[in-house]
Short mmCIF file of C-alpha atoms (C1' of nucleotides) in Angstrom, two decimals:
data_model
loop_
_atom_site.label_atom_id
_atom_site.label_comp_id
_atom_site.label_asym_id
_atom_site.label_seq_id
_atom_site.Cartn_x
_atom_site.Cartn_y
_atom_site.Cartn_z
CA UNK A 1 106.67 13.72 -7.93
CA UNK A 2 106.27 14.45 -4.15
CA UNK A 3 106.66 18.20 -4.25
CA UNK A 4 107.09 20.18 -6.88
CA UNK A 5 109.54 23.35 -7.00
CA UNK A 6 106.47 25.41 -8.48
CA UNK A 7 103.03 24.84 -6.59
CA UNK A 8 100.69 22.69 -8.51
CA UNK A 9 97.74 24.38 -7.11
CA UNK A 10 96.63 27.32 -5.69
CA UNK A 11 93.61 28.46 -4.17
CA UNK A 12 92.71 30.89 -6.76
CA UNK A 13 92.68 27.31 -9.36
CA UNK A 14 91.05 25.23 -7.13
CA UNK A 15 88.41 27.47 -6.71
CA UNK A 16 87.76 27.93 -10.68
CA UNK A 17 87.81 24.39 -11.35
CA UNK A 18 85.27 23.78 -8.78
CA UNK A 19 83.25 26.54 -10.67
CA UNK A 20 83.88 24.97 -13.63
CA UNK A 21 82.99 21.70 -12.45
CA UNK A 22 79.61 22.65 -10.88
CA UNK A 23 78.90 24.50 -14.25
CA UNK A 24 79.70 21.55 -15.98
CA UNK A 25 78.09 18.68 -14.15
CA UNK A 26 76.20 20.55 -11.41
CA UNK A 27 76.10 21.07 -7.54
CA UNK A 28 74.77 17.75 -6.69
CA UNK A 29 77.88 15.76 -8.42
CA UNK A 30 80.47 17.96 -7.43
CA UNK A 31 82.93 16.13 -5.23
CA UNK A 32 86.12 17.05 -3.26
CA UNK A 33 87.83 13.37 -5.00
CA UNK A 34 86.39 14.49 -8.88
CA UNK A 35 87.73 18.17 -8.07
CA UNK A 36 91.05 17.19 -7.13
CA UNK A 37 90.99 14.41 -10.29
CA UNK A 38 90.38 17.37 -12.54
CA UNK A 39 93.38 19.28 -11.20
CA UNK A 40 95.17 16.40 -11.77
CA UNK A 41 96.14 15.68 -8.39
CA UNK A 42 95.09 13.57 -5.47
CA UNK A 43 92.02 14.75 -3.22
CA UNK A 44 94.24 15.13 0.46
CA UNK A 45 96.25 17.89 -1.73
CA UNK A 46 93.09 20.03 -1.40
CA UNK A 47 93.13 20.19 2.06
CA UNK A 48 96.46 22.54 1.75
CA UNK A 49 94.87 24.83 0.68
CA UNK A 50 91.42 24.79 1.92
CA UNK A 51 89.91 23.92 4.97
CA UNK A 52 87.49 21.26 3.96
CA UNK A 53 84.71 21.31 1.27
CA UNK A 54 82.28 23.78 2.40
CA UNK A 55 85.33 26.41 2.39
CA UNK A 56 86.13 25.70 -1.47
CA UNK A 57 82.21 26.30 -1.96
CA UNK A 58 82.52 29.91 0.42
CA UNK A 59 84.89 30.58 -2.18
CA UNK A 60 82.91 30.02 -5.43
CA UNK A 61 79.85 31.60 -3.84
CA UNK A 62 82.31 34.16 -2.83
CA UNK A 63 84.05 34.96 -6.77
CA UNK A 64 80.26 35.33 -7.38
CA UNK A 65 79.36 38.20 -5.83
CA UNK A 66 82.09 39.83 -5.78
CA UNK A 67 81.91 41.91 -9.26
CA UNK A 68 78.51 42.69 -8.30
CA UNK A 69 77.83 46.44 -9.38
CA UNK A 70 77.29 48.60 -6.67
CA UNK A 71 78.82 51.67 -7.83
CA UNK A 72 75.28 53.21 -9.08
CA UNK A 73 74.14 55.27 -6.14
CA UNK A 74 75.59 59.20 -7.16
CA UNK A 75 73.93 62.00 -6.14
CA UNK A 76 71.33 60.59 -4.53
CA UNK A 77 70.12 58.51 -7.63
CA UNK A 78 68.99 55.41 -5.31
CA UNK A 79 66.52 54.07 -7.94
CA UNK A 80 69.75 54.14 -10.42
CA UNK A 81 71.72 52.35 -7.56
CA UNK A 82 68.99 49.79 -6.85
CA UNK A 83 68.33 48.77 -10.27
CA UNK A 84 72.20 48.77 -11.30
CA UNK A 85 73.09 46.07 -8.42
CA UNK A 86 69.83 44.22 -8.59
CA UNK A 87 70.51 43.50 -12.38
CA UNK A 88 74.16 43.00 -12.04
CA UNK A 89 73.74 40.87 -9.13
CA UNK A 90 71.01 38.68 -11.14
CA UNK A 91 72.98 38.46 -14.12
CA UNK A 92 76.33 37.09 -12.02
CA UNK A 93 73.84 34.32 -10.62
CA UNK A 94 72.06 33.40 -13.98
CA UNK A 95 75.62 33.08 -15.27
CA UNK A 96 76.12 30.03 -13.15
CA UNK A 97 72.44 28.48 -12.61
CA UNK A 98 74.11 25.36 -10.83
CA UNK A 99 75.94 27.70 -8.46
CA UNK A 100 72.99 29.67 -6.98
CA UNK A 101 72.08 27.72 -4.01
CA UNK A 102 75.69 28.41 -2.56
CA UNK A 103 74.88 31.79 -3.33
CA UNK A 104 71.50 31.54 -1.64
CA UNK A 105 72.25 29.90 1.53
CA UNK A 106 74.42 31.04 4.31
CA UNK A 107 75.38 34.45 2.55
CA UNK A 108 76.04 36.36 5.51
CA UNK A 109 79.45 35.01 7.13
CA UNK A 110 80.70 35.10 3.51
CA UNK A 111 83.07 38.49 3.28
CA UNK A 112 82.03 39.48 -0.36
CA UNK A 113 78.63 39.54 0.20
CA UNK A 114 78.76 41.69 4.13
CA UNK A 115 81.08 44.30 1.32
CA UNK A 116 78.08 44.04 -1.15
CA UNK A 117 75.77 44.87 1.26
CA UNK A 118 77.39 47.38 2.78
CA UNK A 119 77.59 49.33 -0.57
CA UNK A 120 74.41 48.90 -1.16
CA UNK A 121 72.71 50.00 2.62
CA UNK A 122 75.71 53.11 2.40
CA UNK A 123 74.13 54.36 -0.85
CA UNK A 124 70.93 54.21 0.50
CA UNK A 125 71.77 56.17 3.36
CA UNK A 126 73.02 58.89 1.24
CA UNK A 127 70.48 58.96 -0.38
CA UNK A 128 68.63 60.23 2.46
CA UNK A 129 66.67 56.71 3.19
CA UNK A 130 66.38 56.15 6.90
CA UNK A 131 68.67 52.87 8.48
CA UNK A 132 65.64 50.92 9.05
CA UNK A 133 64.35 51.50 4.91
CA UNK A 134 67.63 51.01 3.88
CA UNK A 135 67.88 47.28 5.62
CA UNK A 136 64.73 46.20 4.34
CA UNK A 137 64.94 48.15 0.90
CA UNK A 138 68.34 46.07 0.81
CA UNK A 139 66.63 42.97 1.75
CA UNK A 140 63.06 43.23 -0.30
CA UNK A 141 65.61 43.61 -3.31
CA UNK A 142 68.00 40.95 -2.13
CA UNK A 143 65.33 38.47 -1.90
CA UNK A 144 63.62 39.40 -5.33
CA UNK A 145 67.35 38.37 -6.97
CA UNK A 146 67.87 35.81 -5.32
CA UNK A 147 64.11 34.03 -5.53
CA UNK A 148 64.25 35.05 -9.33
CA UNK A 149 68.07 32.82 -9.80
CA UNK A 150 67.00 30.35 -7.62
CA UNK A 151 63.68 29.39 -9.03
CA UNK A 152 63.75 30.43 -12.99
CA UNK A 153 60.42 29.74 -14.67
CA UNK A 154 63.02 28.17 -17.78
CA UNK A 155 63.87 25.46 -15.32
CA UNK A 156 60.52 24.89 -13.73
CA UNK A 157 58.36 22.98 -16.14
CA UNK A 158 59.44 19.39 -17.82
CA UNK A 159 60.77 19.40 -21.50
CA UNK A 160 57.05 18.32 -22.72
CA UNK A 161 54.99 21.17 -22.33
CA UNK A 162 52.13 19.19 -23.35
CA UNK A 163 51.48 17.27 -19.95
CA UNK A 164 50.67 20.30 -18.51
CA UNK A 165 47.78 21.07 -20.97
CA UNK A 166 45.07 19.12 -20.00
CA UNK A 167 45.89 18.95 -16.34
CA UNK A 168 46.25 22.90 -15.80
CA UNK A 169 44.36 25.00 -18.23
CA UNK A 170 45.04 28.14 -17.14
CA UNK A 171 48.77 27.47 -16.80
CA UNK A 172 49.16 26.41 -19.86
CA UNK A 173 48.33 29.26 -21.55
CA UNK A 174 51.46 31.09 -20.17
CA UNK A 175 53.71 28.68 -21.16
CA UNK A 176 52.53 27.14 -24.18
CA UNK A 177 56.39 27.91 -25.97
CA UNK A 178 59.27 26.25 -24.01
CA UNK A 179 61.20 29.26 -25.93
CA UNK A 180 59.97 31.83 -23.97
CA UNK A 181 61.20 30.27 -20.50
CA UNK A 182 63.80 32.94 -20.28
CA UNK A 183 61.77 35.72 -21.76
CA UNK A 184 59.34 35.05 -19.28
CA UNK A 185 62.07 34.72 -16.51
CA UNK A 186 63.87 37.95 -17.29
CA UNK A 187 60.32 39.98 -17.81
CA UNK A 188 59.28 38.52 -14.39
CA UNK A 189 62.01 39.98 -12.55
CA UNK A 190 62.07 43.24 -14.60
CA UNK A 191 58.09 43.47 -13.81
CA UNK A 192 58.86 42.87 -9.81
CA UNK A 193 62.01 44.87 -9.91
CA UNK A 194 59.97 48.43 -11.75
CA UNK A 195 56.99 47.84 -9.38
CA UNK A 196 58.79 47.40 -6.21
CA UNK A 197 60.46 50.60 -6.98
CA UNK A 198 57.69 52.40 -7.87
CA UNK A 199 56.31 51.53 -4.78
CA UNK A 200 59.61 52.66 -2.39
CA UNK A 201 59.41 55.84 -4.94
CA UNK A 202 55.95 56.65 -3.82
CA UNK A 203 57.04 56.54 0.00
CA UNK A 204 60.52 58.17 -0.54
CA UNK A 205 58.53 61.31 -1.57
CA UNK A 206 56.33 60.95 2.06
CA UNK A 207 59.29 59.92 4.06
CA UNK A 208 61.93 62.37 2.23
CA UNK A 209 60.26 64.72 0.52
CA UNK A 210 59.25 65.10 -3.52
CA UNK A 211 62.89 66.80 -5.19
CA UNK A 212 60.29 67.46 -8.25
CA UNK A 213 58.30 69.82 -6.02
CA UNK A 214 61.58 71.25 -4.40
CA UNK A 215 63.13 72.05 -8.38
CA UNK A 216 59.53 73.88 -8.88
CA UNK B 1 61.27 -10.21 11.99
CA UNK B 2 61.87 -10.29 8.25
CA UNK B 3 58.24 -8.59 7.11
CA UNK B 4 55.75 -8.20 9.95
CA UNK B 5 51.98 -8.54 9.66
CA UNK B 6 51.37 -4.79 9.41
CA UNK B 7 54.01 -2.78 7.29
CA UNK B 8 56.51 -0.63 9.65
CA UNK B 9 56.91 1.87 6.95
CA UNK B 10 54.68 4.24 5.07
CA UNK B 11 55.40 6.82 2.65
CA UNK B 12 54.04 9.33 4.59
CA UNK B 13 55.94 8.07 7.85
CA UNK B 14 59.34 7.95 6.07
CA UNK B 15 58.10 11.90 4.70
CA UNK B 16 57.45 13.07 7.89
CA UNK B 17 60.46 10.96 9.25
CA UNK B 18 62.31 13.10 6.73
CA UNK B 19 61.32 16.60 7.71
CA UNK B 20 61.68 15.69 11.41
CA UNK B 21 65.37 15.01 10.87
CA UNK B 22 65.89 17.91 8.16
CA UNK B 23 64.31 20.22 10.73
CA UNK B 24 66.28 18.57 13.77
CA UNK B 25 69.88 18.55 12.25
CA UNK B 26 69.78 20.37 8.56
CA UNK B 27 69.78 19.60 5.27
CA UNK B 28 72.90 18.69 5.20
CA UNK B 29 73.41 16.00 7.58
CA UNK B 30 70.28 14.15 6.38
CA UNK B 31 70.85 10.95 4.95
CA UNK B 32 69.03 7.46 3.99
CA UNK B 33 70.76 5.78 6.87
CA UNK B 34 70.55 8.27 8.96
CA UNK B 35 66.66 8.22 7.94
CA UNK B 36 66.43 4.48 8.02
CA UNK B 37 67.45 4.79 11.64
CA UNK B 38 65.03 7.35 13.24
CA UNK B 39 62.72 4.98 11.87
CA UNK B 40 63.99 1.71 13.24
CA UNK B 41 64.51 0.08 10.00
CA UNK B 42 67.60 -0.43 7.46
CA UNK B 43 68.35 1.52 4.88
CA UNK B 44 67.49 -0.92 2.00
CA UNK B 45 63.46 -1.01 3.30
CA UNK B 46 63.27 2.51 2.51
CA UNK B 47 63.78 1.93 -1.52
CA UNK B 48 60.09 -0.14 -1.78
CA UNK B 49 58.35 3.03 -0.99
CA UNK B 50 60.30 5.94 -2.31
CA UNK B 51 62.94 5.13 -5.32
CA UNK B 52 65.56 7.18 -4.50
CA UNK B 53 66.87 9.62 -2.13
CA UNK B 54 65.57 12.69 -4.13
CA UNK B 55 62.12 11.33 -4.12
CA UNK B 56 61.83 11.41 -0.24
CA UNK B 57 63.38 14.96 -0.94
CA UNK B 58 60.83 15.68 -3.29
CA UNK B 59 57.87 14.67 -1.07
CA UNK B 60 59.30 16.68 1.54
CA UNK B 61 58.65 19.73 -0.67
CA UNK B 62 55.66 18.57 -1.64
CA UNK B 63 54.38 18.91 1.33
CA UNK B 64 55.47 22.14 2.52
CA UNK B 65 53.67 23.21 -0.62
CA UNK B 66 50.67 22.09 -0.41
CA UNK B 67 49.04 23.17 2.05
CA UNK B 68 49.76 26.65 0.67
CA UNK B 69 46.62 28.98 1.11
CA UNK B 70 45.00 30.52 -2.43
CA UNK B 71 41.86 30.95 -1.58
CA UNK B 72 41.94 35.03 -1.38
CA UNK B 73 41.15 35.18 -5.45
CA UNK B 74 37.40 35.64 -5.45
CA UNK B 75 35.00 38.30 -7.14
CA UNK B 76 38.39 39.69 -8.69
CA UNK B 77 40.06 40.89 -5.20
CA UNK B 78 43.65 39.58 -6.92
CA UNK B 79 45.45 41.82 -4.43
CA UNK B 80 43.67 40.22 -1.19
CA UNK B 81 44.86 36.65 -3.25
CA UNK B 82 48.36 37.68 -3.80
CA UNK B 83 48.42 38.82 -0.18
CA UNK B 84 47.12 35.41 1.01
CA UNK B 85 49.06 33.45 -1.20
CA UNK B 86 52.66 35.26 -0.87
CA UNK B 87 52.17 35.52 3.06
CA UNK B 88 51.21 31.60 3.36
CA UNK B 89 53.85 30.46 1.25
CA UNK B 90 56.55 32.44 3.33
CA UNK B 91 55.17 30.98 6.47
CA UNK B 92 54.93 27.99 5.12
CA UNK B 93 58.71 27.84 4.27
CA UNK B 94 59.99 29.93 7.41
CA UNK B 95 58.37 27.15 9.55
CA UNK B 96 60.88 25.06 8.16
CA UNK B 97 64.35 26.75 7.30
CA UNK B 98 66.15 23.78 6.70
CA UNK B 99 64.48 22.34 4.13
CA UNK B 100 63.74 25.98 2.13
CA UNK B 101 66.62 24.26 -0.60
CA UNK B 102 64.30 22.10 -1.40
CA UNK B 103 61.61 23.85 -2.30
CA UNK B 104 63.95 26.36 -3.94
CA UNK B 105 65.45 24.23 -6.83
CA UNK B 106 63.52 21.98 -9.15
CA UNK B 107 60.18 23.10 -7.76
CA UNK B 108 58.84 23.05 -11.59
CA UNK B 109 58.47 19.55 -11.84
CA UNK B 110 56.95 18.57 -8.37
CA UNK B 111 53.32 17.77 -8.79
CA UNK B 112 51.79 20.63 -5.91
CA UNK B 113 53.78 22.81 -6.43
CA UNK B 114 52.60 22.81 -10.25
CA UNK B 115 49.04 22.75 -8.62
CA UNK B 116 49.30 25.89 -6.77
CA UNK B 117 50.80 27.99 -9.37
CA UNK B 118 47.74 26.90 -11.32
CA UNK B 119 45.65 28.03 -8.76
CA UNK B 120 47.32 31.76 -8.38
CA UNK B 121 47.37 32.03 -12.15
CA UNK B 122 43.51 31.03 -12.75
CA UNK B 123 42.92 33.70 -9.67
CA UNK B 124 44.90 36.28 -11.64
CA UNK B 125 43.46 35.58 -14.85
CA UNK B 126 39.46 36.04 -13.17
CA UNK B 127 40.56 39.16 -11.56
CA UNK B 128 41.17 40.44 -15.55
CA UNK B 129 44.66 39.95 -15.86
CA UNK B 130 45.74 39.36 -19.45
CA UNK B 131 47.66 35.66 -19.06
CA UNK B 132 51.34 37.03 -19.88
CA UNK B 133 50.71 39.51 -16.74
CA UNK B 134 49.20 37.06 -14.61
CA UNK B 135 52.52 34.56 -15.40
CA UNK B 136 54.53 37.23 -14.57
CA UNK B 137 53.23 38.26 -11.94
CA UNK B 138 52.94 34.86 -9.86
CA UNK B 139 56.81 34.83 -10.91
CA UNK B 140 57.62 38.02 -9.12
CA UNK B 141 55.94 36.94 -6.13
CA UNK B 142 57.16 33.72 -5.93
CA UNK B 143 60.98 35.57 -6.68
CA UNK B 144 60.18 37.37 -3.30
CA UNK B 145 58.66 34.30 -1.56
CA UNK B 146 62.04 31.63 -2.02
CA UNK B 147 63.97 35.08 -1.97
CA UNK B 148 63.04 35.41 1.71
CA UNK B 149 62.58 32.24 2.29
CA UNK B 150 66.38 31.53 1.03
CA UNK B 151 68.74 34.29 2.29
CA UNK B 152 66.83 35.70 5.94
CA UNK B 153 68.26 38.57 7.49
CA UNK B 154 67.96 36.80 10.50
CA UNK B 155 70.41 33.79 9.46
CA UNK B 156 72.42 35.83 7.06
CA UNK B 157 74.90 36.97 9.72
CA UNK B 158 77.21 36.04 12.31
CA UNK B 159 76.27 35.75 15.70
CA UNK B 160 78.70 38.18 17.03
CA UNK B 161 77.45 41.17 15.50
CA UNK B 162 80.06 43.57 17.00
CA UNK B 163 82.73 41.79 14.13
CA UNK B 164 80.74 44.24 11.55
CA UNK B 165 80.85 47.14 13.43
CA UNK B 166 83.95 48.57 12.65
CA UNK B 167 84.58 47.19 9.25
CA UNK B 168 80.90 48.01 7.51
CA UNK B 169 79.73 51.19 9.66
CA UNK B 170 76.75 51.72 7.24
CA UNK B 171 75.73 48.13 7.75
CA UNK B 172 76.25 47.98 11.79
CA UNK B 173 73.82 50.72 12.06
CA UNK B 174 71.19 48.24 10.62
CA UNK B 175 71.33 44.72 12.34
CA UNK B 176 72.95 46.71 15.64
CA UNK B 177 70.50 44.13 17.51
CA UNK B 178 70.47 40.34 16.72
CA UNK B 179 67.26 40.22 18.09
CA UNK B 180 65.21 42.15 15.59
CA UNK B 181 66.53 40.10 12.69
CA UNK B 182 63.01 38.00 12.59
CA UNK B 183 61.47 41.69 12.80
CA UNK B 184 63.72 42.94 10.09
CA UNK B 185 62.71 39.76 7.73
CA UNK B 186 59.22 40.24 8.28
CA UNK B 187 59.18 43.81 7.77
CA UNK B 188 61.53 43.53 4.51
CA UNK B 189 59.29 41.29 2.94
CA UNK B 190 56.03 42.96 3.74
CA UNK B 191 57.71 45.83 2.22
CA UNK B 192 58.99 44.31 -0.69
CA UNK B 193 55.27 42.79 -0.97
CA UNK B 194 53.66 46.30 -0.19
CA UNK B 195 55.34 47.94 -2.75
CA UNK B 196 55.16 44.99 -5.25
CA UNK B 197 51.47 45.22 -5.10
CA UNK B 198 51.07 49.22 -5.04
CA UNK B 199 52.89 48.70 -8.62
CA UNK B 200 50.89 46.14 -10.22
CA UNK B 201 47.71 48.17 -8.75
CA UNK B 202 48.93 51.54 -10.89
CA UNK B 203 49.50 48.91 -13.74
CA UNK B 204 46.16 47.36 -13.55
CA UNK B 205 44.33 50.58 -13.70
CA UNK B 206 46.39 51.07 -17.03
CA UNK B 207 45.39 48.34 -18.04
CA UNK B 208 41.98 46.99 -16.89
CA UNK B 209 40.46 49.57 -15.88
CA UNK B 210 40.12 51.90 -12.64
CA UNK B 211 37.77 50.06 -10.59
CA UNK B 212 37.01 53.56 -8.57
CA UNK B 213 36.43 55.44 -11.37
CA UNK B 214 33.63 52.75 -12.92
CA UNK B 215 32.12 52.62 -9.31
CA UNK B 216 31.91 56.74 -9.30
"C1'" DA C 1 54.62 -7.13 -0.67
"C1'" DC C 2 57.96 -5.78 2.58
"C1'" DC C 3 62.17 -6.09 5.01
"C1'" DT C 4 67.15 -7.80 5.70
"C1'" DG C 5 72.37 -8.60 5.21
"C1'" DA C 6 75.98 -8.33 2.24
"C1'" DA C 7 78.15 -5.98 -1.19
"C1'" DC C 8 79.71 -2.26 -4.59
"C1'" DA C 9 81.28 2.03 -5.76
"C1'" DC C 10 81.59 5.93 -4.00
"C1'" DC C 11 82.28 10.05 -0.35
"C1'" DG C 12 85.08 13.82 3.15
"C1'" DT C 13 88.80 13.97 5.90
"C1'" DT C 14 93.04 12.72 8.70
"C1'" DC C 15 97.69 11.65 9.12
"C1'" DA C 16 102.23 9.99 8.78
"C1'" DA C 17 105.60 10.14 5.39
"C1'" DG C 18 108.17 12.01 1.71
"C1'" DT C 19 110.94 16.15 -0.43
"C1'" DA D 1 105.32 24.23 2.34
"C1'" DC D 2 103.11 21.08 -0.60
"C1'" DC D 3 101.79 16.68 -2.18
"C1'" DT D 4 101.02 11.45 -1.61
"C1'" DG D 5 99.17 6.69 -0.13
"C1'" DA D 6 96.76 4.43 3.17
"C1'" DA D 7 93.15 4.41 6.18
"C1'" DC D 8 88.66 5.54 8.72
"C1'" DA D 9 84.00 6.32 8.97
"C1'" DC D 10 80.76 7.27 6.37
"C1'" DC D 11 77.42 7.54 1.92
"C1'" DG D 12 73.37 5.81 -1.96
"C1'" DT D 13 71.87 1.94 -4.04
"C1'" DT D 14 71.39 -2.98 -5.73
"C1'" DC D 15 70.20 -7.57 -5.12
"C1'" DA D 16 69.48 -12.16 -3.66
"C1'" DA D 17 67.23 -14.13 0.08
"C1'" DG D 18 63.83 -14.57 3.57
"C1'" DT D 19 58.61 -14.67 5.03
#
DNA sequence: ACCTGAACACCGTTCAAGT
DNA sequence: ACCTGAACACCGTTCAAGT
């Protein structure tokens, strides 16, 4: 069969069995020839559809962020807003460990994540957050997610706990249980997340005044 | 020559070898033979020092870690360590953008970078910290650390900045000048780190004790 | 012990050719 | 418009062979 009377692929395929794929088998063995053998087709078919490889990995990272929860910030609730997206967004990257460097690298010519942002720095604004705050508020956040999907405690150690005993005392106490890697993980981030927003709090009532004090 | 007198190769030259060309041309573009021929040498020589290509990689991260400074933790000033540590680390990894990916995945089984978590965590753990804090803690840090290290403002977008302008208005009011993307990193993290801290310090008190208080 | 040349099993991508 | 086979210029890695 040269060519089909219905497509055999489409972008929207291609890109979920390259998700699939790098689930599967991970980043480092995912190939445009073992992509195209999964669809079960020949690799130059690929190139129909998509530019080359690093556009079929735009695409994953893209499918990624796009459900990303941004829709948080109402009447003025930016803390709401800011912990909706920053747990949403974690959760879409921790769903696909494999997938986070795409995710991590290169983010800003990808469409989905400028529209992300964009949500994100708008609610801010309305929330009465000056431009410049709502940039780095944006970033600080960004980079808290992204550090946290990129560098999970549950993937950092070996499998044997027990080398680490002897050699670093101190760290060995936190991670005595393997189990709790992603306990640990998700109380990290929760930990960073509540004190970095207790911290913008404190300065939104300086910068924008304390709404407690005006409902007194 | 088939082996000289004095060996051409080093592990440390083929590391630094490494970097050079990861800084020069990215992460992507670096390969063994590519290695192998900045250093005057084939390919094949480069397997009786390092045995594989992830190994070079991995020495490569070990030494952007290494040199990473935690000496702030003394008589229980955890804050001033944090500070030092988190602000070291980033400059430590913006020095060399290219080869943040490395440092980002897998750091958990690379020998420093084991060695300076130690390091923080003992730190915290002096300063009063009960261990699952201190764990936690270094995590959250180290989240914003890769975070910013991964995903900069200042790379994150196109260089044509006026593309945004019309499509995200929020965002456009932000990065409206290319040129303060390095300022806009460096003031997104220190704010992300500001605000990290002030949190933890209300937590501590909670916790440990208010230092102020004992002193009055 | 350290380096080489040849070889193997892969890559990403291009392109003319088919329908 | 969509898919194929053949081809090109690469990879990482192994291994026998040289000194």
């Amino acid at each position: 069969m040269v060519r089909p009377t219905t497509p055999l692929l489409s972008r929207e395929r291609i890109r979920d069995a390259a998700l699939q794929l790098i689930d599967d088998q991970g980043l480092a063995q995912f190939s445009m020839r073992g992509l195209a053998r999964a669809l079960g087709v020949q690799a130059p078919s690929l190139y129909s559809h998509y530019a080359n490889r690093d556009e079929v990995l735009d695409a994953v990272a893209n499918l990624l962020t796009r459900q990303v929860d941004t829709s948080g910030f109402v009447d003025g609730r930016w803390r709401r807003g800011v912990e909706t997206w920053a747990r949403s967004y974690r959760a879409s990257l921790a769903a696909h460990p494999n997938a986070v460097p795409l995710v991590a690298s290169g983010a800003g010519r990808r469409e989905d994540f400028l529209a992300m942002s964009e949500r994100v720095h708008a609610g801010l604004l309305s929330a009465g957050w000056p431009a410049r705050y709502a940039t780095e508020i944006a970033g600080s956040v960004k980079y808290l997610v992204v550090g946290a999907a990129s560098t999970p405690f549950a993937s950092g150690f070996a499998d044997d706990a027990t080398v680490y005993l002897e050699r670093y005392p101190a760290l060995a106490q936190a991670h005595r249980l393997p189990e709790l890697a992603e306990e640990i993980d998700a109380e990290s981030f929760e930990l960073g997340l509540a004190c970095l927003l207790d911290g913008l709090a404190a300065r939104y009532v300086d910068l924008v005044g304390d709404l407690n004090r005006e409902r007194a």
